[in-house]
Short mmCIF file of C-alpha atoms in Angstrom, two decimals:
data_model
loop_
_atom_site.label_atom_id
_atom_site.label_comp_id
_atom_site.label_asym_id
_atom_site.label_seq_id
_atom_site.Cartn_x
_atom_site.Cartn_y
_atom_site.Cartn_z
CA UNK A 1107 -68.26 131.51 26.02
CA UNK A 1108 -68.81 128.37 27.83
CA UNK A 1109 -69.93 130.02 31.02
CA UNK A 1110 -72.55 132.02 29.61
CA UNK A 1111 -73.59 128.73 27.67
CA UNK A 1112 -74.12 126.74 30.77
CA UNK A 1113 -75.85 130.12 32.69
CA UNK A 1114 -78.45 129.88 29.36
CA UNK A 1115 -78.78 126.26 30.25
CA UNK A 1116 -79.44 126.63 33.32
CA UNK A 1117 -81.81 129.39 32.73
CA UNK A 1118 -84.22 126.96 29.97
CA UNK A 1119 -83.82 124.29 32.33
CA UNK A 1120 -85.38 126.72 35.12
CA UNK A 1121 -87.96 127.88 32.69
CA UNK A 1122 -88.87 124.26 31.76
CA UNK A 1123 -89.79 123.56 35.51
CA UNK A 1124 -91.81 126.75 35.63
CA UNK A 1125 -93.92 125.33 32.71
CA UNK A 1126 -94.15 121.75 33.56
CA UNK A 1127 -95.33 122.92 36.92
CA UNK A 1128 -97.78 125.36 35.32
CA UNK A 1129 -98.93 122.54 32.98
CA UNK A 1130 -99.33 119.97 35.49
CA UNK A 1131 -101.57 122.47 36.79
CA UNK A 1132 -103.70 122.76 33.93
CA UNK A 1133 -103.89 118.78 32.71
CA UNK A 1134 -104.61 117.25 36.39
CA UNK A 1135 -107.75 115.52 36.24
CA UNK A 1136 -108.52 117.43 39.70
CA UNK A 1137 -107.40 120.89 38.68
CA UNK A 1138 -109.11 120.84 35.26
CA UNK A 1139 -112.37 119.61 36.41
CA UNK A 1140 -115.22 122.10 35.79
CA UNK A 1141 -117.75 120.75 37.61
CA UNK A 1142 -116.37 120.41 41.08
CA UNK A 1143 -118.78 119.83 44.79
CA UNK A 1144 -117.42 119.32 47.99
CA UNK A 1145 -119.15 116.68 50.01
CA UNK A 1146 -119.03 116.87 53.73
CA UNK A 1147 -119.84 113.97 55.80
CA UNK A 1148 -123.43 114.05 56.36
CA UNK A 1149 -124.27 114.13 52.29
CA UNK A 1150 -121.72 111.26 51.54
CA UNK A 1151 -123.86 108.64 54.27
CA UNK A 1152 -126.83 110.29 53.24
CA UNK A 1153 -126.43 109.54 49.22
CA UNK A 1154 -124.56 106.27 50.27
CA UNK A 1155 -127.52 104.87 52.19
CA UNK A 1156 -129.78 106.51 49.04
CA UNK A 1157 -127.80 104.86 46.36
CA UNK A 1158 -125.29 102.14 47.06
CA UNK A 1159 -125.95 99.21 44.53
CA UNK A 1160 -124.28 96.57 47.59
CA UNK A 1161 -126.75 98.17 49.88
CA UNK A 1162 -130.03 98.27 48.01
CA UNK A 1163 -129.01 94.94 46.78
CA UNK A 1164 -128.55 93.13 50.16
CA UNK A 1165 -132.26 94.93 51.27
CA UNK A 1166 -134.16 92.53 49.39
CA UNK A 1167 -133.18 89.77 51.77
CA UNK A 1168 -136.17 91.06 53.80
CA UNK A 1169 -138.52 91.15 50.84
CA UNK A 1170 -137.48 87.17 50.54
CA UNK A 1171 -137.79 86.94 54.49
CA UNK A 1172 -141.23 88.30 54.10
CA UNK A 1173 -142.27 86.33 51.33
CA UNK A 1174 -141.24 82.85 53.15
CA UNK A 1175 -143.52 84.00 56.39
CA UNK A 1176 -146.20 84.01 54.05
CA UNK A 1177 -145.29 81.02 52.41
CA UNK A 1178 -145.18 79.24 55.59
CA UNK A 1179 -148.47 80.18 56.92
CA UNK A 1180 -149.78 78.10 53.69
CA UNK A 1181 -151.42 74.63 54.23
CA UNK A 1182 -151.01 71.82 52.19
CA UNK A 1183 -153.21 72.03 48.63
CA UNK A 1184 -156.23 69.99 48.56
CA UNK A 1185 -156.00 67.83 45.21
CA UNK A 1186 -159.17 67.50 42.76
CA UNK A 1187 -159.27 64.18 40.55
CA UNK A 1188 -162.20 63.10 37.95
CA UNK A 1189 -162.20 59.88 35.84
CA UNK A 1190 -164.38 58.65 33.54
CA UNK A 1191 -164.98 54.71 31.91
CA UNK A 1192 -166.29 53.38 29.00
CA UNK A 1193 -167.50 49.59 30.13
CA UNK A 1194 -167.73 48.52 26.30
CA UNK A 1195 -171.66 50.82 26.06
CA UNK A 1196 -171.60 49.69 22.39
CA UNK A 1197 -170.62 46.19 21.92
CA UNK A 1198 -172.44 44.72 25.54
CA UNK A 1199 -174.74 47.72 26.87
CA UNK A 1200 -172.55 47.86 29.55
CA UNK A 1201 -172.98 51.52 30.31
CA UNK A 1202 -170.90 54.18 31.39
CA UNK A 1203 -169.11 55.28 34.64
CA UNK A 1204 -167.33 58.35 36.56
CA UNK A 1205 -165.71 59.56 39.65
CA UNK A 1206 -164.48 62.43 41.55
CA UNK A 1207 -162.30 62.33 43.97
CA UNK A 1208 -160.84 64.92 46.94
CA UNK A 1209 -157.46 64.41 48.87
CA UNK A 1210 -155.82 66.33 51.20
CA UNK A 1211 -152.65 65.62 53.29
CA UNK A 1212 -153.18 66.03 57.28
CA UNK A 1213 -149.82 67.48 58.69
CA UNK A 1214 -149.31 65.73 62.48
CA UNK A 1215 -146.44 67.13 64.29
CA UNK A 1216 -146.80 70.31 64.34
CA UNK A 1217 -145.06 70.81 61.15
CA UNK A 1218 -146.92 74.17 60.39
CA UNK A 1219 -146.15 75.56 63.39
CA UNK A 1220 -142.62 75.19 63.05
CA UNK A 1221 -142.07 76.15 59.46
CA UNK A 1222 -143.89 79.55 60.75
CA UNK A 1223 -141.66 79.76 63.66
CA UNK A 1224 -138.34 79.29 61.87
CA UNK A 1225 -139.68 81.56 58.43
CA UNK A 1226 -139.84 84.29 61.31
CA UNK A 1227 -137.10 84.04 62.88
CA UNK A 1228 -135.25 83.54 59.42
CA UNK A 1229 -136.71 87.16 58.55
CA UNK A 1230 -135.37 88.18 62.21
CA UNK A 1231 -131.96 86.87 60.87
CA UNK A 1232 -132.46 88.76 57.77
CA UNK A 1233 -133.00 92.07 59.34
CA UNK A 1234 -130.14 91.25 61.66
CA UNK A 1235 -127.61 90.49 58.97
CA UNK A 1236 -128.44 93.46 56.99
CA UNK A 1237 -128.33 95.60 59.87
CA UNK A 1238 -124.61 94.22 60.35
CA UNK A 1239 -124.22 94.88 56.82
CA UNK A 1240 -124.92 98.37 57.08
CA UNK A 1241 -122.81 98.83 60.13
CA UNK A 1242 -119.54 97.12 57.94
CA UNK A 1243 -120.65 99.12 54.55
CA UNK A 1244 -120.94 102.63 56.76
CA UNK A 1245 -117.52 101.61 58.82
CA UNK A 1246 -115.76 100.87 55.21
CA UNK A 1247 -117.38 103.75 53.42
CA UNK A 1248 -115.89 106.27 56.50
CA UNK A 1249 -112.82 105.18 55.99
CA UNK A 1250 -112.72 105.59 52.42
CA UNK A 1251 -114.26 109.08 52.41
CA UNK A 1252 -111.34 109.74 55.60
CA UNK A 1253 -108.41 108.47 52.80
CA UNK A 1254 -109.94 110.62 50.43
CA UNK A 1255 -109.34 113.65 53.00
CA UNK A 1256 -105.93 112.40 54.19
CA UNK A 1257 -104.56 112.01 50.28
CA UNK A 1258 -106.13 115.62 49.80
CA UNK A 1259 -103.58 116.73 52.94
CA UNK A 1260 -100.59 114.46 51.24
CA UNK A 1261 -101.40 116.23 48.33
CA UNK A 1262 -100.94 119.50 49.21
CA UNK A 1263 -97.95 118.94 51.28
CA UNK A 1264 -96.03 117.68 48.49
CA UNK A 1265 -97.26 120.29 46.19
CA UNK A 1266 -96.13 123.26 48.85
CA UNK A 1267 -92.68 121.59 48.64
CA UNK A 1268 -92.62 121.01 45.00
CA UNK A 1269 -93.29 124.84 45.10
CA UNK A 1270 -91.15 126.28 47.49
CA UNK A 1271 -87.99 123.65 45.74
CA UNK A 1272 -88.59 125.39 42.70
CA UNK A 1273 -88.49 129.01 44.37
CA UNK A 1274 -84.91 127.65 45.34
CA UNK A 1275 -84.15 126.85 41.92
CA UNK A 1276 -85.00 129.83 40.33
CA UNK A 1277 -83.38 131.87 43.16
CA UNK A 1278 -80.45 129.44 42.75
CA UNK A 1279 -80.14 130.27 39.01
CA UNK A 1280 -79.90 134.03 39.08
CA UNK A 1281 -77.12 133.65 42.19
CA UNK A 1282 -75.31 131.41 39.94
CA UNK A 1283 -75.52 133.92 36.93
CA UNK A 1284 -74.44 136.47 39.66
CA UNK A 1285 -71.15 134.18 40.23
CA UNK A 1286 -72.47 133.02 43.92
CA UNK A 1287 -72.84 129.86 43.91
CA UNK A 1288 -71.29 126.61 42.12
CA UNK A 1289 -72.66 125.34 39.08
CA UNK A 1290 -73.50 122.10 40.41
CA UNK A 1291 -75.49 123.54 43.41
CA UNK A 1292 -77.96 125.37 40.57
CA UNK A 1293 -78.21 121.71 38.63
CA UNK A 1294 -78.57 120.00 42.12
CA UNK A 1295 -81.61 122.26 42.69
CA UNK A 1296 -82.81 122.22 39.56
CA UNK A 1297 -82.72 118.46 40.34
CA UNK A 1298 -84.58 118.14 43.10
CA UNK A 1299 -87.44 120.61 41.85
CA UNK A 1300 -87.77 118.06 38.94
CA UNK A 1301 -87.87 115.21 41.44
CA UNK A 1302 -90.38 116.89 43.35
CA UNK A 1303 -92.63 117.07 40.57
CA UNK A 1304 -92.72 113.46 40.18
CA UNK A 1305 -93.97 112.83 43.23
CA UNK A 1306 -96.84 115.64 43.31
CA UNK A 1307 -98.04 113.71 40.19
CA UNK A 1308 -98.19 110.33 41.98
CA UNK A 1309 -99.47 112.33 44.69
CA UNK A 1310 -102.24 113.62 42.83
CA UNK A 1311 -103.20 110.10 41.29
CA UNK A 1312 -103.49 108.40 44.62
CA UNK A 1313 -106.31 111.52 45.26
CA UNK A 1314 -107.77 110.87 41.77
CA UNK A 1315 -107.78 107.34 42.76
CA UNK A 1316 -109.68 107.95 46.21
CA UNK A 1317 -111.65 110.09 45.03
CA UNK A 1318 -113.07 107.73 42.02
CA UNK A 1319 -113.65 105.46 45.55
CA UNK A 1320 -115.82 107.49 47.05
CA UNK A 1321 -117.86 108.50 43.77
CA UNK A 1322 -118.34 104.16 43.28
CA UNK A 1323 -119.36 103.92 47.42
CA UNK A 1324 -122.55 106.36 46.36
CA UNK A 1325 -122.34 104.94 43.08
CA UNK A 1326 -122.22 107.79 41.11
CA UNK A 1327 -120.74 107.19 38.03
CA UNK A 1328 -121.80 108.03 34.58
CA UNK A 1329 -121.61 112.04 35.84
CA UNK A 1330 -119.44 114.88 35.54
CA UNK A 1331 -119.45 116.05 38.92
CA UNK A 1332 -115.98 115.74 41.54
CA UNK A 1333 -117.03 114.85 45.14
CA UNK A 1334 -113.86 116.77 47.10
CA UNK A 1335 -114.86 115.41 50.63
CA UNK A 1336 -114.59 118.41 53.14
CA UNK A 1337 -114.24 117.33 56.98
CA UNK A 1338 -112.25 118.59 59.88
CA UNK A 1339 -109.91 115.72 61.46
CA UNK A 1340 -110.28 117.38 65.12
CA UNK A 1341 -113.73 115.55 65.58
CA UNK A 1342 -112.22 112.29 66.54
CA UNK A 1343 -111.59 112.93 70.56
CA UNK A 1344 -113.67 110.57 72.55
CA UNK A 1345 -113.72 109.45 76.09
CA UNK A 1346 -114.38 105.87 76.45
CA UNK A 1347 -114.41 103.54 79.83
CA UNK A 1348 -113.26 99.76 78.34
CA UNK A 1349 -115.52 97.86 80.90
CA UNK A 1350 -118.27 99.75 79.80
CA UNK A 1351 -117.17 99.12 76.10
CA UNK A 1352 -117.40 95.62 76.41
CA UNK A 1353 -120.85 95.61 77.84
CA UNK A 1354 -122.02 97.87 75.11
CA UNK A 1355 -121.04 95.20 72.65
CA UNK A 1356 -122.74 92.32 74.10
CA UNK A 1357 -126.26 94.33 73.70
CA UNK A 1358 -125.37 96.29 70.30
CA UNK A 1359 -122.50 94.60 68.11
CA UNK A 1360 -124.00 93.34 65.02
CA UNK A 1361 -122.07 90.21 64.29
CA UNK A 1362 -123.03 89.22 67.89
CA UNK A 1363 -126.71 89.68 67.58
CA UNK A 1364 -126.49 87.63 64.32
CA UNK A 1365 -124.92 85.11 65.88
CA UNK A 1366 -127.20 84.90 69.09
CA UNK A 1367 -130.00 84.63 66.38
CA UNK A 1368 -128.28 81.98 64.10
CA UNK A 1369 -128.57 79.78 67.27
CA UNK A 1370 -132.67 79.87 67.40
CA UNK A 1371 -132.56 79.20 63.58
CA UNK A 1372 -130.42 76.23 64.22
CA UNK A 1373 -132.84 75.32 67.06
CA UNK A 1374 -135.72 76.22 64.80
CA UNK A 1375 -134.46 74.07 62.04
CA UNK A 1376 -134.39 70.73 64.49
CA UNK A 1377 -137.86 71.33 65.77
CA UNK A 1378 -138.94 70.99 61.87
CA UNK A 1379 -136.94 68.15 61.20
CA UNK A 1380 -138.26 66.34 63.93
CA UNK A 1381 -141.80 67.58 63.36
CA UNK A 1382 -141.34 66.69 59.73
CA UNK A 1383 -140.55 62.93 60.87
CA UNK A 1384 -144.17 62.45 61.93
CA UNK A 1385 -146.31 60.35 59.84
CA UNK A 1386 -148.88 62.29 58.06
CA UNK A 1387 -152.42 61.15 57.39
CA UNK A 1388 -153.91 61.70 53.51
CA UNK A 1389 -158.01 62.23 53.73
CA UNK A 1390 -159.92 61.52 50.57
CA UNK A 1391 -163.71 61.79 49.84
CA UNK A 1392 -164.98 60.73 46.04
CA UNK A 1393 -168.12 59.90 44.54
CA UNK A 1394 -168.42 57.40 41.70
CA UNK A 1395 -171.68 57.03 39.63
CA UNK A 1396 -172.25 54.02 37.27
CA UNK A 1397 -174.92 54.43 34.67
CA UNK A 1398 -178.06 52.27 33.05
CA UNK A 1399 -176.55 48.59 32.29
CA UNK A 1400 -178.61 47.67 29.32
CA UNK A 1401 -177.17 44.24 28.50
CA UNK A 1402 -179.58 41.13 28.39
CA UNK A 1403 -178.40 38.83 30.27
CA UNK A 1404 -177.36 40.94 33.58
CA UNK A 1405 -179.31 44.42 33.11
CA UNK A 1406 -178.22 46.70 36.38
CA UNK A 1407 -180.00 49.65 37.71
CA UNK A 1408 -177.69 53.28 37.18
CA UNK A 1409 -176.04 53.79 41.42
CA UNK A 1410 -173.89 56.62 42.59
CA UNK A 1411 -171.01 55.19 45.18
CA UNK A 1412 -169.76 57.88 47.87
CA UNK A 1413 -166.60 56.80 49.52
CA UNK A 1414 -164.37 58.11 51.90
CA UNK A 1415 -160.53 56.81 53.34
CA UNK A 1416 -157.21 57.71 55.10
CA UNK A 1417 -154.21 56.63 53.75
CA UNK A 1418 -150.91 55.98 56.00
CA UNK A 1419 -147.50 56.58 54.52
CA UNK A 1420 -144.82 53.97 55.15
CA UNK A 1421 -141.88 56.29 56.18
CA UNK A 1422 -139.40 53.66 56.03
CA UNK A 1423 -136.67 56.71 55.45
CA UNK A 1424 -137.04 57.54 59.14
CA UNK A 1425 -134.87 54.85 59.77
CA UNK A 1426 -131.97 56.75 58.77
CA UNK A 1427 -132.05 59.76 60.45
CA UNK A 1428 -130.02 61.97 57.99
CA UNK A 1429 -132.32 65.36 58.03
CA UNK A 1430 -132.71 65.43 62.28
CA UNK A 1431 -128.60 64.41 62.25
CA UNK A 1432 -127.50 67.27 59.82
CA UNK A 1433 -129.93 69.85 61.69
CA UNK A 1434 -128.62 69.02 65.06
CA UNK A 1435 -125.25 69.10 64.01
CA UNK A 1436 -125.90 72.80 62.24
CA UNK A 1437 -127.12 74.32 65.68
CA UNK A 1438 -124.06 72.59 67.43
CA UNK A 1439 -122.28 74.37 64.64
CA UNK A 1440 -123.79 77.85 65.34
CA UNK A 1441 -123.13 77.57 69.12
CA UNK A 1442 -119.77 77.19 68.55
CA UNK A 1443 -119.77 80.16 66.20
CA UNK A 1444 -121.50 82.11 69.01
CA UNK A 1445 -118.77 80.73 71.82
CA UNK A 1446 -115.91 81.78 68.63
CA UNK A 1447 -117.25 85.48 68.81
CA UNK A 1448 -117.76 86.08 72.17
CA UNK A 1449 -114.72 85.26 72.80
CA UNK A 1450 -113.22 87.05 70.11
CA UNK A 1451 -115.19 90.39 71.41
CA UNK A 1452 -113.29 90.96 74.11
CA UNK A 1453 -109.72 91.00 72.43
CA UNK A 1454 -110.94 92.76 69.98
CA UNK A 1455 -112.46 95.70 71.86
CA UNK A 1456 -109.29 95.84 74.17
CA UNK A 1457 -106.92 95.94 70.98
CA UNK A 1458 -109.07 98.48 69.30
CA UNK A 1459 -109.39 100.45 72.72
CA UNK A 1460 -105.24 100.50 73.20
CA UNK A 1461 -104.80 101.02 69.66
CA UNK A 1462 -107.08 104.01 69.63
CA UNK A 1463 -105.54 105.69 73.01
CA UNK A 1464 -101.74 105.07 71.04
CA UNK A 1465 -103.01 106.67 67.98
CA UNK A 1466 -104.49 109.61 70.42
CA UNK A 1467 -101.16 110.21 71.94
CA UNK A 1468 -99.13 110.48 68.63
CA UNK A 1469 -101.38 113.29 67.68
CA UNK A 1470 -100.76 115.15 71.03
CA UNK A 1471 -96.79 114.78 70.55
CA UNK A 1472 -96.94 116.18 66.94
CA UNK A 1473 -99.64 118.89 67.94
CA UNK A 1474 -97.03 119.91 70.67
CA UNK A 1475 -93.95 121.03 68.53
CA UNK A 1476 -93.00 118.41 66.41
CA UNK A 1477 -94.64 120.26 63.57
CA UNK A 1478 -93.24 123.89 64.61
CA UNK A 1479 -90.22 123.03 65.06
CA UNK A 1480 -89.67 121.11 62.11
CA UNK A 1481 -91.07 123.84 59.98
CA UNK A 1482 -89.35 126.74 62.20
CA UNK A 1483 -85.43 124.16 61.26
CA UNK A 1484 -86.65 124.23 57.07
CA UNK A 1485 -87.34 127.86 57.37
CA UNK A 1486 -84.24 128.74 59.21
CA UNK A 1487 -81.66 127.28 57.33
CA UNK A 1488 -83.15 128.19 53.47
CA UNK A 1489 -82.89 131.75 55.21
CA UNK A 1490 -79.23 131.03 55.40
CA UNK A 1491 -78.31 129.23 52.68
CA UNK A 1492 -80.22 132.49 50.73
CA UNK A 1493 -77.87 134.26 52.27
CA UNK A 1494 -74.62 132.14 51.35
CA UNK A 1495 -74.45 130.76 55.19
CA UNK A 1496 -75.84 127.35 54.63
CA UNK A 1497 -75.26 124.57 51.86
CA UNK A 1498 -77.69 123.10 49.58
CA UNK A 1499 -77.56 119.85 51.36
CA UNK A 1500 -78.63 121.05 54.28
CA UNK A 1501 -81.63 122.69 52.84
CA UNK A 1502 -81.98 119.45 51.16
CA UNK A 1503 -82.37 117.40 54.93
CA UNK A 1504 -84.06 120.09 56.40
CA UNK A 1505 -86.73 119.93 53.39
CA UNK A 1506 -87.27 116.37 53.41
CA UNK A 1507 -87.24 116.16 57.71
CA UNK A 1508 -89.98 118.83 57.49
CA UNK A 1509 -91.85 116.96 54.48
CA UNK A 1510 -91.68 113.69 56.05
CA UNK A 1511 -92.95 115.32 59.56
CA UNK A 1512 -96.15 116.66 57.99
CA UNK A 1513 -97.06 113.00 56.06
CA UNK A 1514 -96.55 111.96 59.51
CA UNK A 1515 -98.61 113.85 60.72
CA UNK A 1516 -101.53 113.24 57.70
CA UNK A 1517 -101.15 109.73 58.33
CA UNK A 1518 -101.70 110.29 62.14
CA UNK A 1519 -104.09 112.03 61.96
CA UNK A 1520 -105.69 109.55 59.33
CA UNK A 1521 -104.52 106.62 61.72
CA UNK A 1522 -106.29 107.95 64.38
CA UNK A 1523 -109.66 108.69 62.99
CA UNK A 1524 -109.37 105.08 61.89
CA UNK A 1525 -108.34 103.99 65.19
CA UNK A 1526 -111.95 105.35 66.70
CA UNK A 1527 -113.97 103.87 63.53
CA UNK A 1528 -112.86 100.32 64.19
CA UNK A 1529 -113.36 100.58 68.18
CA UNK A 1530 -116.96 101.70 66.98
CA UNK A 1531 -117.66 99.34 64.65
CA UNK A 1532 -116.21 96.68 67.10
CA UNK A 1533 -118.26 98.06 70.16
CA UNK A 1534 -121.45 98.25 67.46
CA UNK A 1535 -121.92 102.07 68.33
CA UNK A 1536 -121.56 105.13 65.95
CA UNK A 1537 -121.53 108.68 66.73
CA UNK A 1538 -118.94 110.03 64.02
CA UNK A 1539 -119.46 112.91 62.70
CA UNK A 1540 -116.83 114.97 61.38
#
């Protein structure tokens, strides 16, 4: 009686696998989704560079670039001022009066000529910056769309081994209703299939999770649509020279460029504050007109005055200096920056380059049997323990060696196409395309 109790138990607990599986199935947020796309490379930098928020966003530097050229160009405003005086008309006849008056400030120095100069080169540094953005938001945006392809591959790994587990248990269940195996090897595999399923589902939300990534990178929320990112993790093999690496930077890298360019700002910006410590001249032309004096005793004739003047401002604030002192001490500032990242280039590359060949020749040592035979040593012994020749532990370890092989080999392969994105982006080239 007991014995055909526990073979009933084991046979719901079986069943109960089957359904959760088949359930799983059916509730994933993936699996369930009815309006699925894939998205190969191409269409994701295409919509990114369409539609990123960051991106459009960070474009409208130039617009503000632009508008400060014009801005600059602008002389100073002429001012218009009238005036008018009662000299007491009504009590002593002494008549009315008024005057116009028109100033203008005279910049010396050459203070329009450098706020032009620096406004462009500001813009130049605009244009720069965002072009390094671009480079940093593509390089970030390939790696997320690459994560969303390597979780895919994690993904279905652990759901082949989730499957083939719970083959064994249901194979494992009818021996042990045939009398051939022990009880606890049919919970023991029951076991495991359960523990498998755990980590599909954690398996499947770190997809979900990358994929909801790559839908914010070309901001497309709000819709129904799944972007499953399609790609083919072959297209990473380059041939690269290092010397010739390093040169390539110096011309292309982005962060460089911006930070040759930050030094003519700086340079820029101490031309204007010396120019600006030149003493500028105010013109003025008026006209003043005094009307009829009527009174008795001192009647004058109605004249019109026409005057004209310069006024000289006392800068007594050039004494101290503080405007020409900060702006020299910002372009010693971005020199030092500059020295920082040219110095920084070359490690960088180097690591990135070493990095990238390491990387390369993990891939060649799992593309040259570590996969086979790791797959050939699962396969092999579940054939014998089917067969009564083999324990359940050792299909156990020979599962988990050949699970662990193939996320080794996602990651890799993930690793490596990550390995060639940062020498890229470090070098400042890009031809990726996978």
């Amino acid at each position: 009686m007991k014995m055909n109790m526990f073979k009933k138990y084991i046979s719901i607990s079986v069943m109960s696998i089957m359904c959760s599986g088949v359930l799983y199935a059916q509730d994933g947020h993936t699996e369930q989704a009815t309006n699925k796309q894939t998205l190969t490379y191409k269409e994701f930098l295409s919509k990114m560079i369409e539609s990123n928020l960051s991106y459009a966003a960070e474009k409208y530097n130039i617009n503000i670039a632009e508008a400060e050229v014009q801005a600059a160009k602008a002389f100073p405003d002429p001012e218009l001022s009238f005036g008018w005086a009662d000299n007491q008309q009504k009590r002593m006849q002494m008549g009315y009066g008024f005057e116009a008056e028109l100033s203008w400030d005279l910049e010396l120095g050459g203070k329009r000529k450098a706020r032009k100069n620096l406004a462009h080169d500001q813009k130049v540094l605009a244009e720069l910056e965002l072009q390094e953005f671009f480079h940093t938001l593509r390089a970030e945006s390939t790696l997320a769309f690459l994560e969303a392809m390597q979780n895919k591959m994690l993904y279905d790994i652990q759901k082949d081994s989730y499957e083939s587990m719970l083959q064994v248990a249901k194979s494992d269940s009818i021996r042990y209703s045939l009398g051939q195996i022990s009880k606890v090897d049919a919970i023991q595999s029951k076991l495991e299939a359960k523990s498998m399923l755990n980590d599909l589902q954690d398996a499947d939300d770190t997809w979900e999770n990358s994929l909801m990534e790559v839908r914010n990178i070309i901001s497309a929320s709000g819709i129904d649509t799944v972007y499953l990112p399609t790609g083919d993790f072959s297209q990473f093999v380059r041939l690269f020279v290092l010397e010739d690496l390093i040169v390539t930077a110096q011309n292309n890298r982005a962060d460089y460029l911006v930070a040759q360019q930050n030094k003519v700002v700086a340079g820029r910006q101490v031309a204007l504050a010396r120019a600006e410590r030149v003493i500028d001249l105010g013109l003025n032309i008026g006209v003043e007109n005094n009307s009829f004096v009527k009174n008795a005793v001192a009647p004058t004739p109605g004249n019109t005055v026409v005057k004209a003047g310069v006024s000289v401002p006392l800068k007594f604030s050039n004494r101290r200096e503080a405007g020409l002192k900060t702006a020299l001490y910002e372009e010693r500032q971005a020199e030092l920056e500059y020295d920082i990242i040219e110095l920084e280039l070359e490690k960088e590359i180097n690591q990135a380059y070493r990095n990238y060949l390491t990387k390369q020749k993990q891939i060649q040592r799992f593309e040259n049997g570590m996969l086979e035979e790791a797959k050939q040593v699962f396969e092999g012994i579940k054939y014998s323990y089917q067969r009564g020749a083999s324990s359940l532990l050792e299909v156990l370890d020979a599962q988990r060696t050949y699970n662990e092989t193939q996320q080794a080999y996602a990651e890799t392969l993930f690793g490596y196409a990550e390995s060639l994105v940062e020498l890229e982006k470090a070098v400042g080239i890009w031809d990726i395309d996978f």
